[in-house]
Amino acid sequence: MIHQGNIPVPLLDVRNLRTEFETDSGTVRAVDDASFAIMPGERIAVVGESGSGKSAMAMSILRLLVYPGRVVGGDVLLDGTNLAQLGEKQLNALRGRTVGTVFQDPMSSLDPVMRVSKQMVAPIMRNLGMSYKDAYAEAVDWLRKVGIPDPERRITAFPFEMSGGMRQRVMIAMALSCRPKLLIADEPTTALDVTIQAQIVEIMKTLTTQANTAMLFITHDLGLVARLADKVAVMYAGRIVEFGTVAKIFGAPCHPYTQSLLRTIPSPTALHPARLPQIPGLPPDMKQGIQGCAFRERCAAATEQCGRDTPKLTDRGVNHLAACWQPEGLAGIAQEAAPRPELRRNDSPFRDRVIVEINNLNKHFISSAFLSRAKRTVVRAVNGVNLRVRQGETLGVVGESGCGKSTLARLLLGLEHPTSGEIFTEGLTQMVFQDPASSFNPKMRIRSIIEEPLIVKRKGDWASRQARVEKLIDLVGLKLNHLDRFPSQLSGGQLQRVAVARALALEPSVVVADEPTSALDVSVRAQIINLLADLKQELGVAFIFISHDLLTVRYISDRIAVMYLGEVVEYGPADLVFNSPAHPYTRALIDAVPIPDPVKEARRSSAVLQGELPSPLDEIHGCAFATRCPQANQRCRDEKPKLRQHQKSREAACHYAK
Amino acid sequence: MSNSAITPPPRALVVWMALGKTLAELRANRFLANSKMRSALAILIPLSLLILLAPVLPLQAPLQTNLMAMMQPPSLEHPFGTDRMGRDIFSRTLEGVKISLKVGLSVAALALVMGMILGTLAGFFGGLMDRSVMVIVDILMAFPSLLLAIGLIAIMGTGLVPVVMAIAIADIPRFIRLQRSLVLGLRTRAYIDAARTVQASQFWLMSRHIVPNSVAPMLVAASISAANAILVEASLSFLGLGIMPPAPSLGNLIREGQLYMEQAWWISTLPGVVILLIAISFHFLSDGVRQALDPRTRK
């Protein structure tokens, strides 16, 4: 980085930043002693789980924290100016011009009652001193650059007239239109579908490279880090525990937390271990105040020193720092979960009986506005689905939002009635919901929550129900004293265990799990996946695992059904579908998933699936995927392909599937 | 908890169970720890004690006249002075506060219970049930509540019970609306779906999941409604439509005194101050309840 003998000046230099949040039960140090620098044009990713302080750090850098949070120490030098010494007015000028920001939720970051044009043009005029006409043209130009079709027309739209992906494009265009030197993006693609995410990431990469804009982006997705970043800062409990180039962090991580984190993610290519490595325990309670290394309780290599002194970031080679007392990186620290008598995947003893059979299932939502001249519209949420689930098998259902996977789940549970078609199930179907926060009555104790199905179904007397509840809580790996707590007193991962216990209370033959891990942190996710895998083996329960997370679905499923616009486009054994997808949509989905491996990410072609899902209101005659399919021709647009057998055990709905 | 879970609770007990749980929650949240609640109770508790002790205090009975001591200014013997017939304003005020509290609490309880029942039914079942309840609510809400109460009193006559009924009827629609909106939000929660997957009855869903989770905001509304009812009752009595003289409701006291404002300011003013204090303390109470029950302010 040395040119002409000068030491390069970092664009952003953060030194010993400390941020605290005042709470009723004490002070939480959300960011503790964070130091790092970003060079012009460099892309730095901050990864960490929820509560690790990554967002608080970004907000602290911008001085955007609001009460009860405040920056209590440290300096932030941006382009030579110390932000700590600036007044609110000067900071404001700086925020639009030198630093652009993109937040996670594009709906709440755009003003809903203002046209896009107005929101975009005003900052350009102010920051670049352009006339209205020039600024307008500039805004249109930026919309074109971020891939919004027909920008001249779309610029006059209101935010609610756009899809989530379009709104995030507008946010990026707004952030970059004032030609900032630094772009701060907080989980910019978390709310988006994987194919849209791939598009947005590609745009951010291209545009920041062109303009030599540095970027600080915050994410929990290690795959995205590998795809986008030059350097990585790993945060845990408010501290940066490891900092280095992407190659170092992924290739030779030093900190036990980074090592464990990388191992808990299901790999897209490696053979499946029987269980995912998991990090035991939970992140520490930040309110308690942490002495020593915050990770020590979950770390296999923890020593006495780790409990006493807090490790500082120390050099581990060129461009690589880690905060750990262990001099060498300890390989293989992520603990393999306690070994249970294992059965290999795919050879559970039950395997042949079909216990769920779905025949030509349709669910159409018809909106006929009363006394309105608007045309009657039909949304085909589930459109002619045929599926079978065998005893003790896991069927993974993947697809993007709006593909009908959640409606399918609701149909299976009898929460919706099909428009036509049949569902045969042998035994009971139960459900594990996505959001642990809303799937429990906050006024009920865990005991009553698990007991509820038994009471409703009048199973047994009080004593036998208590025995059953206690057995269930043990089965899902919680302790008896959890039974007397309220849901708000448990963590997300613990709540998902409770959800599993409740689902198993009536000994169902099928459990539908709708995105059971997507609200959880990476380190806890593996615990739940392993729990489901164990229960499948022990109880012979079949799971229908619905998710947009392809790596997880592939790990846990025996068979996979890929859905697009209410239809199953491909169905077959998990490995076969993943390794040689027959349908172009399946291929596109798999290609869009960011892989936590910078070497593979670098080799990936930058071609991504273009376009967005067609409106579900549109009448589609041919193949639903034809509007986005790179191989589509006239036949695809006219004639609807049927789901038919390809190779031995796999079905796909494409005219040209091999 | 576990005892109540043995059998589905008897229907009549549901609201009481929910209230009991909420009270337990208030206790668990150390509701005395918030200042609004403390100031409300600092007014309401001494006032209630005074009312309860009034018969044994050395005070002239509220209705007893004394022509030897007419229109006397406040003194030790008559803390609030006396009126044109020599009646003791302080003991009349205490009697008036008793009536006010009766009206306030009965209206709040009536509106809470009716609002809960009708709002839950409308919100939970939707469709025809919702539309028929809401049509009536909308019609009632089109009238200003004081006018509506006056109209109802014209039909039902004056007195404590008609006044309570009139004010409650004018208040119930707001409670129905609030409860309905709460139910609409709760109805789509995943825990309701979870209970549906085991074919829990509609009654089970409403009594176990919907009502307990909507009690807190409804209690807040109820304490505001109590304050409002006290003011409306005073206004009705002031207009001569509420509690009939010689019974000393606070509105009556103010009306009687207004003719003598220049000679004897205390007759109207001091009961007026008491109304103000009660109304403020109920508003503080509602803020306090909200703070104690709101999960966002919880530790």
Short mmCIF file of N, CA, C and O in Angstrom, two decimals, chain A residues 24-25 287 370 410 413 415 428-431 433 435 437-445 447-448 451-453 455-458 462 465-466 486 488 502 506, chain B residues 1-3 5-8 21-22 25 131 189-201 204-205 208-210 212-216 293 297-299:
data_model
loop_
_atom_site.label_atom_id
_atom_site.label_comp_id
_atom_site.label_asym_id
_atom_site.label_seq_id
_atom_site.Cartn_x
_atom_site.Cartn_y
_atom_site.Cartn_z
N ASP A 24 -32.46 0.29 32.13
CA ASP A 24 -32.89 0.34 33.52
C ASP A 24 -32.04 -0.53 34.41
O ASP A 24 -31.88 -0.28 35.59
N SER A 25 -31.52 -1.61 33.81
CA SER A 25 -30.76 -2.53 34.66
C SER A 25 -29.26 -2.34 34.47
O SER A 25 -28.50 -3.27 34.62
N LYS A 287 -25.84 -7.02 29.51
CA LYS A 287 -26.21 -6.16 30.64
C LYS A 287 -25.38 -6.50 31.88
O LYS A 287 -25.24 -5.70 32.78
N PHE A 370 -66.10 -5.15 -3.30
CA PHE A 370 -67.53 -4.92 -3.23
C PHE A 370 -67.85 -3.53 -3.77
O PHE A 370 -67.20 -2.55 -3.41
N ARG A 410 -49.81 -23.69 5.31
CA ARG A 410 -51.09 -23.42 5.97
C ARG A 410 -52.16 -24.39 5.49
O ARG A 410 -53.04 -24.80 6.24
N LEU A 413 -51.76 -27.69 7.27
CA LEU A 413 -52.17 -27.67 8.67
C LEU A 413 -53.66 -27.46 8.82
O LEU A 413 -54.17 -27.44 9.93
N LEU A 415 -55.14 -24.68 8.17
CA LEU A 415 -55.42 -23.29 8.51
C LEU A 415 -56.06 -22.56 7.34
O LEU A 415 -56.65 -21.51 7.50
N LEU A 428 -51.25 -36.94 12.59
CA LEU A 428 -51.44 -35.52 12.85
C LEU A 428 -50.33 -34.69 12.21
O LEU A 428 -49.21 -35.14 12.07
N THR A 429 -50.68 -33.46 11.82
CA THR A 429 -49.68 -32.53 11.32
C THR A 429 -49.54 -31.38 12.30
O THR A 429 -50.54 -30.82 12.74
N GLN A 430 -48.33 -31.05 12.66
CA GLN A 430 -48.10 -29.93 13.57
C GLN A 430 -47.10 -28.97 12.96
O GLN A 430 -46.51 -29.25 11.92
N MET A 431 -46.90 -27.82 13.63
CA MET A 431 -46.14 -26.76 12.97
C MET A 431 -45.13 -26.11 13.91
O MET A 431 -45.38 -25.95 15.09
N PHE A 433 -43.21 -22.46 13.88
CA PHE A 433 -43.35 -21.21 13.14
C PHE A 433 -42.01 -20.48 13.01
O PHE A 433 -41.05 -20.79 13.70
N ASP A 435 -41.23 -17.03 13.45
CA ASP A 435 -40.78 -15.99 14.36
C ASP A 435 -41.02 -16.42 15.80
O ASP A 435 -42.14 -16.47 16.26
N ALA A 437 -40.69 -14.93 18.41
CA ALA A 437 -41.25 -13.89 19.28
C ALA A 437 -42.77 -13.88 19.25
O ALA A 437 -43.42 -13.55 20.23
N SER A 438 -43.37 -14.23 18.10
CA SER A 438 -44.83 -14.13 18.03
C SER A 438 -45.51 -15.49 18.07
O SER A 438 -46.72 -15.57 17.96
N SER A 439 -44.76 -16.57 18.20
CA SER A 439 -45.47 -17.85 18.16
C SER A 439 -45.88 -18.34 19.55
O SER A 439 -46.40 -19.44 19.66
N PHE A 440 -45.66 -17.52 20.57
CA PHE A 440 -46.12 -17.91 21.91
C PHE A 440 -46.91 -16.78 22.54
O PHE A 440 -46.55 -15.62 22.43
N ASN A 441 -47.96 -17.17 23.23
CA ASN A 441 -48.73 -16.21 24.00
C ASN A 441 -47.84 -15.66 25.11
O ASN A 441 -47.41 -16.41 25.98
N PRO A 442 -47.57 -14.34 25.08
CA PRO A 442 -46.62 -13.79 26.05
C PRO A 442 -47.09 -13.90 27.50
O PRO A 442 -46.31 -13.74 28.42
N LYS A 443 -48.38 -14.16 27.70
CA LYS A 443 -48.89 -14.22 29.07
C LYS A 443 -48.90 -15.63 29.63
O LYS A 443 -49.39 -15.87 30.72
N MET A 444 -48.46 -16.60 28.84
CA MET A 444 -48.48 -17.98 29.32
C MET A 444 -47.07 -18.44 29.64
O MET A 444 -46.11 -18.08 28.96
N ARG A 445 -46.96 -19.27 30.69
CA ARG A 445 -45.67 -19.86 30.98
C ARG A 445 -45.39 -21.00 30.01
O ARG A 445 -46.30 -21.57 29.42
N ARG A 447 -44.64 -23.98 30.49
CA ARG A 447 -45.36 -25.20 30.85
C ARG A 447 -46.75 -25.21 30.20
O ARG A 447 -47.13 -26.18 29.54
N SER A 448 -47.49 -24.13 30.37
CA SER A 448 -48.84 -24.08 29.80
C SER A 448 -48.80 -24.10 28.29
O SER A 448 -49.71 -24.63 27.64
N GLU A 451 -48.27 -27.60 27.25
CA GLU A 451 -49.40 -28.41 27.71
C GLU A 451 -50.66 -28.13 26.88
O GLU A 451 -51.55 -28.97 26.79
N GLU A 452 -50.71 -26.93 26.28
CA GLU A 452 -51.96 -26.52 25.64
C GLU A 452 -52.55 -27.54 24.67
O GLU A 452 -53.74 -27.87 24.77
N PRO A 453 -51.75 -28.08 23.73
CA PRO A 453 -52.36 -29.06 22.81
C PRO A 453 -52.95 -30.26 23.54
O PRO A 453 -53.99 -30.79 23.14
N ILE A 455 -54.24 -30.29 26.57
CA ILE A 455 -55.50 -29.91 27.22
C ILE A 455 -56.61 -29.82 26.19
O ILE A 455 -57.71 -30.35 26.38
N VAL A 456 -56.29 -29.14 25.07
CA VAL A 456 -57.32 -28.96 24.05
C VAL A 456 -57.81 -30.31 23.56
O VAL A 456 -59.01 -30.52 23.34
N LYS A 457 -56.88 -31.25 23.40
CA LYS A 457 -57.26 -32.57 22.88
C LYS A 457 -57.69 -33.52 24.01
O LYS A 457 -57.88 -34.70 23.77
N ARG A 458 -57.77 -32.99 25.24
CA ARG A 458 -58.17 -33.79 26.40
C ARG A 458 -57.38 -35.09 26.51
O ARG A 458 -57.93 -36.19 26.61
N TRP A 462 -54.12 -34.42 34.79
CA TRP A 462 -53.13 -33.39 35.07
C TRP A 462 -51.73 -33.98 35.26
O TRP A 462 -50.76 -33.53 34.66
N ARG A 465 -50.15 -35.32 32.10
CA ARG A 465 -49.76 -34.21 31.20
C ARG A 465 -48.47 -33.57 31.66
O ARG A 465 -47.60 -33.26 30.86
N GLN A 466 -48.33 -33.39 32.98
CA GLN A 466 -47.09 -32.80 33.49
C GLN A 466 -45.90 -33.69 33.15
O GLN A 466 -44.84 -33.19 32.74
N PHE A 486 -41.56 -17.25 31.37
CA PHE A 486 -42.40 -16.70 30.31
C PHE A 486 -41.58 -16.62 29.03
O PHE A 486 -40.35 -16.53 29.09
N SER A 488 -40.84 -14.27 27.14
CA SER A 488 -39.92 -13.13 27.03
C SER A 488 -38.62 -13.36 27.80
O SER A 488 -37.67 -12.62 27.63
N ARG A 502 -43.71 -28.15 21.65
CA ARG A 502 -45.16 -28.01 21.51
C ARG A 502 -45.66 -28.78 20.29
O ARG A 502 -46.70 -29.45 20.34
N LEU A 506 -48.38 -33.90 20.73
CA LEU A 506 -49.44 -34.86 20.39
C LEU A 506 -48.93 -36.00 19.52
O LEU A 506 -49.72 -36.69 18.87
N MET B 1 -51.33 -21.01 38.08
CA MET B 1 -51.34 -21.24 36.64
C MET B 1 -51.72 -22.66 36.30
O MET B 1 -52.64 -22.94 35.57
N SER B 2 -50.99 -23.59 36.95
CA SER B 2 -51.20 -24.97 36.54
C SER B 2 -52.57 -25.47 36.99
O SER B 2 -53.17 -26.29 36.32
N ASN B 3 -53.09 -24.90 38.10
CA ASN B 3 -54.40 -25.34 38.52
C ASN B 3 -55.47 -24.90 37.54
O ASN B 3 -56.37 -25.64 37.19
N ALA B 5 -55.19 -24.56 34.60
CA ALA B 5 -55.03 -25.21 33.30
C ALA B 5 -55.62 -26.60 33.26
O ALA B 5 -55.65 -27.23 32.23
N ILE B 6 -56.13 -27.09 34.41
CA ILE B 6 -56.61 -28.47 34.43
C ILE B 6 -57.83 -28.64 33.55
O ILE B 6 -57.90 -29.52 32.71
N THR B 7 -58.79 -27.77 33.73
CA THR B 7 -59.97 -27.83 32.86
C THR B 7 -60.14 -26.46 32.24
O THR B 7 -59.69 -25.46 32.79
N PRO B 8 -60.79 -26.41 31.08
CA PRO B 8 -61.07 -25.11 30.52
C PRO B 8 -61.86 -24.30 31.54
O PRO B 8 -62.74 -24.83 32.22
N LYS B 21 -54.83 -11.91 36.35
CA LYS B 21 -53.49 -12.06 35.80
C LYS B 21 -52.84 -10.70 35.61
O LYS B 21 -51.66 -10.50 35.90
N THR B 22 -53.65 -9.74 35.13
CA THR B 22 -53.10 -8.42 34.90
C THR B 22 -52.68 -7.77 36.21
O THR B 22 -51.64 -7.13 36.29
N GLU B 25 -49.57 -9.10 37.25
CA GLU B 25 -48.51 -8.54 36.44
C GLU B 25 -48.12 -7.15 36.94
O GLU B 25 -46.95 -6.79 36.99
N ARG B 131 -69.91 -6.53 10.99
CA ARG B 131 -70.62 -5.43 10.34
C ARG B 131 -71.79 -4.94 11.18
O ARG B 131 -72.01 -3.75 11.32
N ARG B 189 -51.70 -13.66 15.04
CA ARG B 189 -50.46 -14.11 15.69
C ARG B 189 -50.27 -15.60 15.49
O ARG B 189 -51.23 -16.37 15.44
N ALA B 190 -49.00 -15.99 15.45
CA ALA B 190 -48.71 -17.40 15.20
C ALA B 190 -49.24 -18.30 16.31
O ALA B 190 -49.58 -19.45 16.06
N TYR B 191 -49.31 -17.79 17.56
CA TYR B 191 -49.79 -18.70 18.61
C TYR B 191 -51.26 -19.02 18.48
O TYR B 191 -51.72 -20.05 18.95
N ILE B 192 -51.99 -18.14 17.81
CA ILE B 192 -53.39 -18.46 17.53
C ILE B 192 -53.43 -19.59 16.49
O ILE B 192 -54.18 -20.57 16.63
N ASP B 193 -52.58 -19.46 15.46
CA ASP B 193 -52.50 -20.52 14.46
C ASP B 193 -52.09 -21.84 15.10
O ASP B 193 -52.63 -22.90 14.76
N ALA B 194 -51.13 -21.76 16.03
CA ALA B 194 -50.66 -22.98 16.67
C ALA B 194 -51.81 -23.67 17.41
O ALA B 194 -51.96 -24.89 17.35
N ALA B 195 -52.63 -22.88 18.07
CA ALA B 195 -53.77 -23.48 18.79
C ALA B 195 -54.81 -24.00 17.80
O ALA B 195 -55.46 -25.01 18.04
N ARG B 196 -54.94 -23.31 16.67
CA ARG B 196 -55.90 -23.78 15.66
C ARG B 196 -55.49 -25.14 15.09
O ARG B 196 -56.34 -25.95 14.73
N THR B 197 -54.17 -25.38 14.98
CA THR B 197 -53.74 -26.65 14.38
C THR B 197 -54.12 -27.84 15.26
O THR B 197 -54.11 -28.96 14.79
N VAL B 198 -54.41 -27.59 16.54
CA VAL B 198 -54.92 -28.71 17.35
C VAL B 198 -56.43 -28.59 17.53
O VAL B 198 -57.00 -29.16 18.46
N GLN B 199 -57.07 -27.85 16.63
CA GLN B 199 -58.52 -27.68 16.63
C GLN B 199 -59.06 -27.14 17.96
O GLN B 199 -60.06 -27.62 18.48
N ALA B 200 -58.38 -26.15 18.51
CA ALA B 200 -58.91 -25.51 19.70
C ALA B 200 -60.20 -24.77 19.32
O ALA B 200 -60.32 -24.27 18.22
N SER B 201 -61.15 -24.73 20.27
CA SER B 201 -62.44 -24.10 19.95
C SER B 201 -62.27 -22.58 19.89
O SER B 201 -61.30 -22.03 20.40
N TRP B 204 -61.99 -21.14 23.24
CA TRP B 204 -60.65 -21.34 23.80
C TRP B 204 -59.71 -20.25 23.30
O TRP B 204 -58.97 -19.64 24.07
N LEU B 205 -59.73 -20.03 21.99
CA LEU B 205 -58.83 -19.04 21.41
C LEU B 205 -59.09 -17.66 22.02
O LEU B 205 -58.16 -16.95 22.39
N ARG B 208 -58.35 -17.79 26.07
CA ARG B 208 -56.98 -18.06 26.51
C ARG B 208 -55.95 -17.15 25.85
O ARG B 208 -54.90 -16.89 26.42
N HIS B 209 -56.24 -16.74 24.63
CA HIS B 209 -55.19 -16.03 23.90
C HIS B 209 -55.55 -14.57 23.60
O HIS B 209 -54.70 -13.70 23.69
N ILE B 210 -56.78 -14.33 23.20
CA ILE B 210 -57.12 -12.97 22.77
C ILE B 210 -57.34 -12.07 23.97
O ILE B 210 -56.70 -11.02 24.11
N PRO B 212 -56.68 -12.24 27.32
CA PRO B 212 -55.58 -11.88 28.23
C PRO B 212 -54.59 -10.90 27.62
O PRO B 212 -53.99 -10.11 28.33
N ASN B 213 -54.44 -10.94 26.30
CA ASN B 213 -53.47 -10.05 25.68
C ASN B 213 -54.04 -8.70 25.32
O ASN B 213 -53.32 -7.85 24.78
N SER B 214 -55.34 -8.51 25.52
CA SER B 214 -55.89 -7.19 25.22
C SER B 214 -56.35 -6.47 26.48
O SER B 214 -56.80 -5.33 26.41
N VAL B 215 -56.23 -7.11 27.63
CA VAL B 215 -56.71 -6.48 28.87
C VAL B 215 -55.93 -5.20 29.18
O VAL B 215 -56.52 -4.19 29.55
N ALA B 216 -54.61 -5.25 29.00
CA ALA B 216 -53.80 -4.12 29.44
C ALA B 216 -54.21 -2.80 28.80
O ALA B 216 -54.53 -1.84 29.51
N LEU B 293 -47.70 -1.82 32.45
CA LEU B 293 -48.05 -2.99 31.64
C LEU B 293 -47.35 -3.03 30.30
O LEU B 293 -47.29 -4.06 29.65
N THR B 297 -41.57 -0.75 28.33
CA THR B 297 -40.95 -0.08 29.46
C THR B 297 -40.51 -1.08 30.52
O THR B 297 -40.08 -0.72 31.58
N ARG B 298 -40.68 -2.37 30.17
CA ARG B 298 -40.36 -3.40 31.15
C ARG B 298 -38.86 -3.63 31.22
O ARG B 298 -38.14 -3.47 30.26
N LYS B 299 -38.43 -4.04 32.40
CA LYS B 299 -36.99 -4.28 32.57
C LYS B 299 -36.63 -5.62 31.97
O LYS B 299 -37.31 -6.57 32.19
#
